[in-house]
mmCIF file of C-alpha atoms in Angstrom:
data_model
loop_
_atom_site.group_PDB
_atom_site.id
_atom_site.type_symbol
_atom_site.label_atom_id
_atom_site.label_comp_id
_atom_site.label_asym_id
_atom_site.label_seq_id
_atom_site.Cartn_x
_atom_site.Cartn_y
_atom_site.Cartn_z
ATOM 1 C CA MET A 137 223.326 88.722 19.158
ATOM 2 C CA ALA A 138 221.167 85.995 19.755
ATOM 3 C CA ASN A 139 222.243 82.439 18.424
ATOM 4 C CA ARG A 140 218.595 80.991 17.834
ATOM 5 C CA ARG A 141 216.346 82.702 14.843
ATOM 6 C CA MET A 142 212.643 82.036 14.622
ATOM 7 C CA PHE A 143 210.217 82.112 11.337
ATOM 8 C CA SER A 144 206.756 82.883 11.637
ATOM 9 C CA LYS A 145 204.252 80.445 9.625
ATOM 10 C CA ASP A 146 201.908 83.465 8.958
ATOM 11 C CA VAL A 147 205.141 84.383 6.441
ATOM 12 C CA ILE A 148 206.566 81.069 5.499
ATOM 13 C CA ASP A 149 203.122 79.154 4.956
ATOM 14 C CA SER A 150 201.923 82.503 3.025
ATOM 15 C CA ASP A 151 201.235 81.809 -0.760
ATOM 16 C CA ARG A 152 203.649 84.585 -1.841
ATOM 17 C CA PHE A 153 206.309 82.666 -0.228
ATOM 18 C CA LEU A 154 205.509 79.045 -1.287
ATOM 19 C CA ASP A 155 205.249 80.397 -4.822
ATOM 20 C CA MET A 156 208.780 81.047 -4.756
ATOM 21 C CA PRO A 157 211.324 78.540 -6.187
ATOM 22 C CA PRO A 158 213.231 76.551 -3.284
ATOM 23 C CA THR A 159 216.542 77.848 -4.108
ATOM 24 C CA ALA A 160 214.855 81.267 -2.871
ATOM 25 C CA GLN A 161 212.976 79.940 -0.060
ATOM 26 C CA ASN A 162 216.083 78.345 0.967
ATOM 27 C CA PHE A 163 218.276 82.045 0.399
ATOM 28 C CA TYR A 164 215.518 83.526 2.828
ATOM 29 C CA PHE A 165 216.238 80.996 5.372
ATOM 30 C CA HIS A 166 219.696 82.192 5.146
ATOM 31 C CA LEU A 167 219.450 85.447 5.479
ATOM 32 C CA GLY A 168 217.265 85.125 8.708
ATOM 33 C CA MET A 169 219.887 82.997 10.594
ATOM 34 C CA GLN A 170 222.548 85.401 9.694
ATOM 35 C CA ALA A 171 221.046 88.670 10.407
ATOM 36 C CA ASP A 172 221.617 91.175 13.525
ATOM 37 C CA ASP A 173 218.812 91.705 16.006
ATOM 38 C CA ASP A 174 217.258 94.003 14.053
ATOM 39 C CA GLY A 175 216.744 92.139 10.814
ATOM 40 C CA PHE A 176 219.921 93.516 8.829
ATOM 41 C CA VAL A 177 222.144 91.106 7.144
ATOM 42 C CA SER A 178 225.377 93.424 6.211
ATOM 43 C CA ALA A 179 226.936 90.976 3.603
ATOM 44 C CA PRO A 180 223.905 89.357 1.695
ATOM 45 C CA LYS A 181 226.061 88.324 -1.381
ATOM 46 C CA LYS A 182 228.441 86.040 0.971
ATOM 47 C CA VAL A 183 225.033 84.575 2.337
ATOM 48 C CA LYS A 184 223.960 84.217 -1.337
ATOM 49 C CA ARG A 185 226.961 82.009 -1.995
ATOM 50 C CA LEU A 186 226.787 79.770 1.099
ATOM 51 C CA SER A 187 223.222 78.883 0.396
ATOM 52 C CA SER A 188 223.763 78.088 -3.455
ATOM 53 C CA ALA A 189 221.356 81.139 -4.495
ATOM 54 C CA THR A 190 221.258 83.084 -7.646
ATOM 55 C CA ASP A 191 220.784 86.817 -8.178
ATOM 56 C CA ASP A 192 217.580 86.082 -9.363
ATOM 57 C CA ASP A 193 216.730 84.618 -6.172
ATOM 58 C CA LEU A 194 217.991 87.739 -4.654
ATOM 59 C CA LYS A 195 215.905 89.726 -7.145
ATOM 60 C CA LEU A 196 212.711 87.698 -6.536
ATOM 61 C CA LEU A 197 213.227 88.175 -2.500
ATOM 62 C CA ILE A 198 213.193 92.049 -3.264
ATOM 63 C CA ALA A 199 210.247 92.309 -5.707
ATOM 64 C CA LYS A 200 208.193 90.404 -3.586
ATOM 65 C CA GLU A 201 208.958 92.528 -0.620
ATOM 66 C CA PHE A 202 210.662 89.707 1.620
ATOM 67 C CA VAL A 203 213.702 91.942 1.662
ATOM 68 C CA ILE A 204 214.471 95.833 1.519
ATOM 69 C CA PRO A 205 217.603 96.627 -0.193
ATOM 70 C CA PHE A 206 219.822 99.448 0.775
ATOM 71 C CA GLU A 207 222.319 101.538 -1.611
ATOM 72 C CA SER A 208 225.055 100.500 1.130
ATOM 73 C CA GLY A 209 224.526 96.830 -0.221
ATOM 74 C CA ILE A 210 223.082 95.877 3.284
ATOM 75 C CA ILE A 211 219.612 94.447 3.184
ATOM 76 C CA VAL A 212 216.798 94.243 5.910
ATOM 77 C CA ILE A 213 214.300 91.177 6.365
ATOM 78 C CA ALA A 214 211.214 92.880 6.045
ATOM 79 C CA ASP A 215 209.048 90.509 8.396
ATOM 80 C CA TRP A 216 211.759 90.363 11.079
ATOM 81 C CA LYS A 217 209.674 91.420 14.092
ATOM 82 C CA LEU A 218 206.550 88.843 12.609
ATOM 83 C CA ASN A 219 209.541 86.265 12.542
ATOM 84 C CA ASN A 220 211.464 87.385 15.800
ATOM 85 C CA MET A 221 210.586 89.076 19.542
ATOM 86 C CA LEU A 222 213.552 89.012 21.559
ATOM 87 C CA ARG A 223 213.766 89.614 25.134
ATOM 88 C CA LYS A 224 215.166 93.413 25.763
ATOM 89 C CA ASP A 225 217.820 91.809 28.245
ATOM 90 C CA ARG A 226 219.135 90.075 24.632
ATOM 91 C CA TYR A 227 218.379 92.627 22.275
ATOM 92 C CA LYS A 228 221.221 94.319 20.681
ATOM 93 C CA GLU A 229 220.650 96.929 18.491
ATOM 94 C CA THR A 230 222.000 96.833 15.026
ATOM 95 C CA ILE A 231 225.185 98.960 14.122
ATOM 96 C CA HIS A 232 223.490 99.877 10.810
ATOM 97 C CA LYS A 233 221.917 102.685 12.221
ATOM 98 C CA ASP A 234 221.404 105.290 9.253
ATOM 99 C CA GLU A 235 219.564 102.670 7.265
ATOM 100 C CA LYS A 236 217.203 102.157 10.190
ATOM 101 C CA LEU A 237 216.290 105.570 10.156
ATOM 102 C CA HIS A 238 214.739 104.757 6.788
ATOM 103 C CA LEU A 239 212.445 102.410 8.248
ATOM 104 C CA ILE A 240 208.971 102.209 9.721
ATOM 105 C CA GLU A 241 207.308 99.681 11.208
ATOM 106 C CA LYS A 242 203.930 98.912 9.912
ATOM 107 C CA GLU A 243 200.454 98.108 12.058
ATOM 108 C CA ASN A 244 201.282 93.989 11.533
ATOM 109 C CA GLY A 245 204.847 94.882 12.785
ATOM 110 C CA SER A 246 206.849 94.251 9.140
ATOM 111 C CA TYR A 247 209.248 96.901 8.160
ATOM 112 C CA GLN A 248 208.344 99.848 5.337
ATOM 113 C CA TYR A 249 210.934 101.772 3.769
ATOM 114 C CA SER A 250 210.748 105.552 3.748
ATOM 115 C CA GLU A 251 212.927 108.091 1.647
ATOM 116 C CA THR A 252 212.186 110.537 4.397
ATOM 117 C CA ILE A 253 214.755 110.100 7.482
ATOM 118 C CA LEU A 254 212.843 109.810 10.453
ATOM 119 C CA ASN A 255 212.942 112.214 13.266
ATOM 120 C CA THR A 256 215.003 110.006 16.101
ATOM 121 C CA GLU A 257 213.419 112.062 18.887
ATOM 122 C CA ASN A 258 209.996 111.941 18.150
ATOM 123 C CA SER A 259 209.253 108.788 15.999
ATOM 124 C CA GLN A 260 211.023 105.655 17.521
ATOM 125 C CA THR A 261 209.781 103.334 20.864
ATOM 126 C CA THR A 262 212.045 103.102 23.776
ATOM 127 C CA ASN A 263 213.686 99.954 22.079
ATOM 128 C CA GLY A 264 214.902 101.840 19.111
ATOM 129 C CA LEU A 265 212.390 100.889 16.316
ATOM 130 C CA PRO A 266 210.015 103.068 14.644
ATOM 131 C CA ASN A 267 206.504 102.956 16.029
ATOM 132 C CA GLY A 268 204.689 102.846 12.292
ATOM 133 C CA ASN A 269 202.704 106.223 13.076
ATOM 134 C CA GLN A 270 204.540 108.085 10.250
ATOM 135 C CA MET A 271 203.417 108.600 6.662
ATOM 136 C CA ALA A 272 205.819 107.416 4.370
ATOM 137 C CA PRO A 273 205.842 105.769 0.871
ATOM 138 C CA GLN A 274 204.748 102.087 0.561
ATOM 139 C CA TYR A 275 207.975 101.207 -0.754
ATOM 140 C CA SER A 276 210.785 102.831 -2.420
ATOM 141 C CA ILE A 277 214.141 102.027 -3.728
ATOM 142 C CA ALA A 278 216.207 104.020 -6.131
ATOM 143 C CA LYS A 279 215.376 107.594 -4.906
ATOM 144 C CA ASP A 280 215.460 109.058 -8.525
ATOM 145 C CA SER A 281 212.972 106.735 -9.760
ATOM 146 C CA ILE A 282 210.396 107.111 -6.881
ATOM 147 C CA ASP A 283 210.819 110.932 -6.845
ATOM 148 C CA GLN A 284 210.042 110.793 -10.365
ATOM 149 C CA LEU A 285 207.128 108.778 -10.015
ATOM 150 C CA SER A 286 205.194 111.015 -7.386
ATOM 151 C CA LYS A 287 205.870 113.985 -9.751
ATOM 152 C CA GLU A 288 203.791 112.348 -12.206
ATOM 153 C CA LYS A 289 201.085 110.971 -9.782
ATOM 154 C CA GLY A 290 200.776 114.744 -8.912
ATOM 155 C CA ARG A 291 200.205 116.066 -12.106
ATOM 156 C CA THR A 292 196.661 114.728 -12.878
ATOM 157 C CA ALA A 293 193.987 112.635 -11.554
ATOM 158 C CA GLU A 294 192.888 111.331 -15.090
ATOM 159 C CA GLY A 295 193.943 107.940 -16.045
ATOM 160 C CA SER A 296 194.892 107.040 -12.432
ATOM 161 C CA ILE A 297 194.488 103.207 -13.086
ATOM 162 C CA GLU A 298 197.208 103.349 -16.144
ATOM 163 C CA GLN A 299 199.157 105.574 -14.205
ATOM 164 C CA SER A 300 199.055 103.136 -11.269
ATOM 165 C CA SER A 301 200.233 100.348 -13.409
ATOM 166 C CA LEU A 302 202.941 102.495 -15.143
ATOM 167 C CA ASP A 303 204.158 103.267 -11.566
ATOM 168 C CA GLN A 304 204.478 99.832 -10.456
ATOM 169 C CA THR A 305 206.359 98.799 -13.512
ATOM 170 C CA ARG A 306 208.821 101.441 -13.038
ATOM 171 C CA LEU A 307 209.163 100.470 -9.533
ATOM 172 C CA GLU A 308 209.846 96.674 -10.181
ATOM 173 C CA GLU A 309 212.332 98.177 -12.920
ATOM 174 C CA ALA A 310 213.615 100.311 -10.593
ATOM 175 C CA THR A 311 214.070 97.433 -7.785
ATOM 176 C CA PHE A 312 215.701 94.913 -10.545
ATOM 177 C CA SER A 313 218.179 97.370 -11.374
ATOM 178 C CA TYR A 314 219.197 98.319 -7.910
ATOM 179 C CA ALA A 315 219.699 94.232 -7.059
ATOM 180 C CA GLU A 316 221.986 94.241 -10.142
ATOM 181 C CA ASN A 317 224.006 97.039 -9.603
ATOM 182 C CA ALA A 318 224.060 97.888 -5.852
ATOM 183 C CA PHE A 319 224.919 94.470 -4.542
ATOM 184 C CA ASP A 320 227.590 93.842 -7.683
ATOM 185 C CA GLU A 321 229.538 97.140 -6.706
ATOM 186 C CA SER A 322 229.530 97.037 -2.884
ATOM 187 C CA GLU A 323 229.538 93.430 -1.794
ATOM 188 C CA ARG A 324 232.412 92.454 -4.504
ATOM 189 C CA ILE A 325 234.838 89.865 -2.895
ATOM 190 C CA ASN A 326 238.033 90.515 -2.534
ATOM 191 C CA LEU A 327 241.515 88.872 -1.541
ATOM 192 C CA ASN A 328 240.795 89.874 2.085
ATOM 193 C CA ASP A 329 237.121 88.297 2.046
ATOM 194 C CA CYS A 330 238.887 84.868 0.901
ATOM 195 C CA ILE A 331 241.787 85.092 3.715
ATOM 196 C CA GLU A 332 239.118 85.940 6.284
ATOM 197 C CA PHE A 333 236.952 83.482 5.412
ATOM 198 C CA TYR A 334 239.338 80.615 5.035
ATOM 199 C CA GLN A 335 240.695 81.423 8.710
ATOM 200 C CA SER A 336 237.469 81.613 10.318
ATOM 201 C CA GLU A 337 235.995 78.094 8.592
ATOM 202 C CA ILE A 338 239.397 76.098 7.955
ATOM 203 C CA GLY A 339 242.416 77.326 9.907
ATOM 204 C CA GLU A 340 245.176 79.681 10.187
ATOM 205 C CA LEU A 341 247.171 80.439 7.407
ATOM 206 C CA GLY A 342 250.989 81.286 7.468
ATOM 207 C CA ASN A 343 252.665 84.059 5.080
ATOM 208 C CA PHE A 344 253.291 81.191 2.488
ATOM 209 C CA ASP A 345 249.868 80.334 2.497
ATOM 210 C CA VAL A 346 248.274 83.735 2.150
ATOM 211 C CA LYS A 347 250.574 84.021 -0.920
ATOM 212 C CA THR A 348 249.556 81.137 -2.537
ATOM 213 C CA LEU A 349 245.685 82.274 -2.205
ATOM 214 C CA GLU A 350 246.976 85.329 -3.655
ATOM 215 C CA ARG A 351 248.416 83.701 -6.597
ATOM 216 C CA LEU A 352 245.499 81.611 -7.200
ATOM 217 C CA SER A 353 243.073 84.545 -7.454
ATOM 218 C CA LYS A 354 245.014 86.168 -9.776
ATOM 219 C CA GLU A 355 245.436 83.086 -11.913
ATOM 220 C CA TYR A 356 241.863 81.447 -11.500
ATOM 221 C CA GLY A 357 239.883 84.677 -10.642
ATOM 222 C CA ILE A 358 238.520 85.868 -6.781
ATOM 223 C CA ASP A 359 235.358 84.366 -7.480
ATOM 224 C CA PHE A 360 236.313 80.738 -8.083
ATOM 225 C CA LEU A 361 238.716 80.831 -5.286
ATOM 226 C CA TYR A 362 236.372 81.839 -2.750
ATOM 227 C CA GLU A 363 233.818 79.230 -4.136
ATOM 228 C CA SER A 364 236.598 76.663 -3.922
ATOM 229 C CA ILE A 365 237.338 77.840 -0.364
ATOM 230 C CA GLU A 366 233.584 77.732 0.402
ATOM 231 C CA LYS A 367 233.355 73.703 -1.140
ATOM 232 C CA THR A 368 236.505 72.915 1.068
ATOM 233 C CA ALA A 369 235.070 74.243 4.172
ATOM 234 C CA PHE A 370 232.082 72.092 4.129
ATOM 235 C CA ARG A 371 234.240 69.119 3.823
ATOM 236 C CA ASP A 372 235.556 67.488 7.113
ATOM 237 C CA ASP A 373 237.722 64.588 5.534
ATOM 238 C CA VAL A 374 240.281 67.083 3.737
ATOM 239 C CA ALA A 375 243.823 66.333 5.014
ATOM 240 C CA SER A 376 245.228 69.389 3.422
ATOM 241 C CA PRO A 377 242.305 71.975 2.773
ATOM 242 C CA LEU A 378 244.786 74.437 0.802
ATOM 243 C CA ALA A 379 245.983 71.679 -1.705
ATOM 244 C CA TYR A 380 242.215 70.888 -2.040
ATOM 245 C CA VAL A 381 241.213 74.189 -2.648
ATOM 246 C CA THR A 382 244.132 74.267 -5.606
ATOM 247 C CA THR A 383 242.678 71.055 -6.861
ATOM 248 C CA LEU A 384 239.182 72.278 -7.021
ATOM 249 C CA LEU A 385 240.340 75.053 -9.050
ATOM 250 C CA LYS A 386 242.290 73.164 -11.432
ATOM 251 C CA GLU A 387 239.389 70.712 -12.290
ATOM 252 C CA TRP A 388 236.903 73.541 -12.701
ATOM 253 C CA ARG A 389 239.237 75.278 -14.919
ATOM 254 C CA ARG A 390 239.791 71.594 -16.946
ATOM 255 C CA LYS A 391 236.042 71.356 -17.468
ATOM 256 C CA GLY A 392 235.786 74.855 -19.074
ATOM 257 C CA PHE A 393 233.917 76.843 -16.278
ATOM 258 C CA THR A 394 234.102 80.343 -17.046
ATOM 259 C CA ASP A 395 231.271 81.698 -14.500
ATOM 260 C CA ILE A 396 230.452 80.521 -10.808
ATOM 261 C CA SER A 397 227.080 79.414 -12.168
ATOM 262 C CA ASP A 398 228.394 76.542 -14.365
ATOM 263 C CA ILE A 399 229.562 75.049 -11.159
ATOM 264 C CA THR A 400 225.830 75.421 -9.684
ATOM 265 C CA ASN A 401 224.296 73.908 -13.031
ATOM 266 C CA GLU A 402 226.793 71.172 -12.413
ATOM 267 C CA GLN A 403 225.809 70.191 -9.129
ATOM 268 C CA GLU A 404 221.915 70.691 -10.260
ATOM 269 C CA GLU A 405 222.519 68.196 -13.074
ATOM 270 C CA PHE A 406 224.030 66.042 -11.130
ATOM 271 C CA ASN A 407 221.434 66.006 -8.758
ATOM 272 C CA GLU A 408 218.688 65.259 -11.199
ATOM 273 C CA GLN A 409 220.324 62.401 -12.956
ATOM 274 C CA PHE A 410 220.901 61.001 -9.253
ATOM 275 C CA GLU A 411 216.952 61.229 -8.753
ATOM 276 C CA GLU A 412 216.548 59.800 -12.169
ATOM 277 C CA ASP A 413 218.634 56.715 -11.425
ATOM 278 C CA LEU A 414 216.835 56.141 -7.986
ATOM 279 C CA PRO A 415 215.118 52.538 -7.991
ATOM 280 C CA PHE A 416 211.945 54.287 -6.301
#
């Protein structure tokens, strides 16, 4: 996978992009940096945590069609090929080939989701990407919901404007429902995630240290444990990282935090107060 990623001004300078809050924009950039060479991100929930984004930011990126979600919990960046064009000798095809079979490429180069799995022999170009000549639904997330919409459209031509509005509303509901459920279910953080992240970003853990993380996860909750490890990983002045992780957990409990969003809210309040206190 390439180490450098690019972002097209046609995408990030558009009103559709700039109308989003900074947190959603920042989340998009982080997803772009973590994507593989076909634009797939296997753990968007982890990227969301690392970028301090929220569930609403994810829902917004899906609703505005900047990313396309799959039932597996994986997402793909819709405008990936507008942002990045990789040389063939540096390109490494994604491992998420089942999801890739549901994508076609539109004329402008962006991905489009298709409920129908594409014919791998006739519908793909030499680099493994769909060629965009196939017909597919404009955008489909939840199969049952979209199939139902198609049946309703075929019943009658009367009231097409009202039906179109209804279809769009249901499509948005299906999209938001997917974001709330699929990601929480399939990408839920577990103790192994915490251990792997700690060892990759901070350092190796001994057997005693692993048991300490296990104890902390039971006492404070796995989400708070993962968050404390992330906070520790961003610091380079901590002499004893595991002790610092424990200190953060105790401090958050002392403050009465019951949800990860409490940590983000506290930081936002601090930033706002800091800006108000600036002399200029």
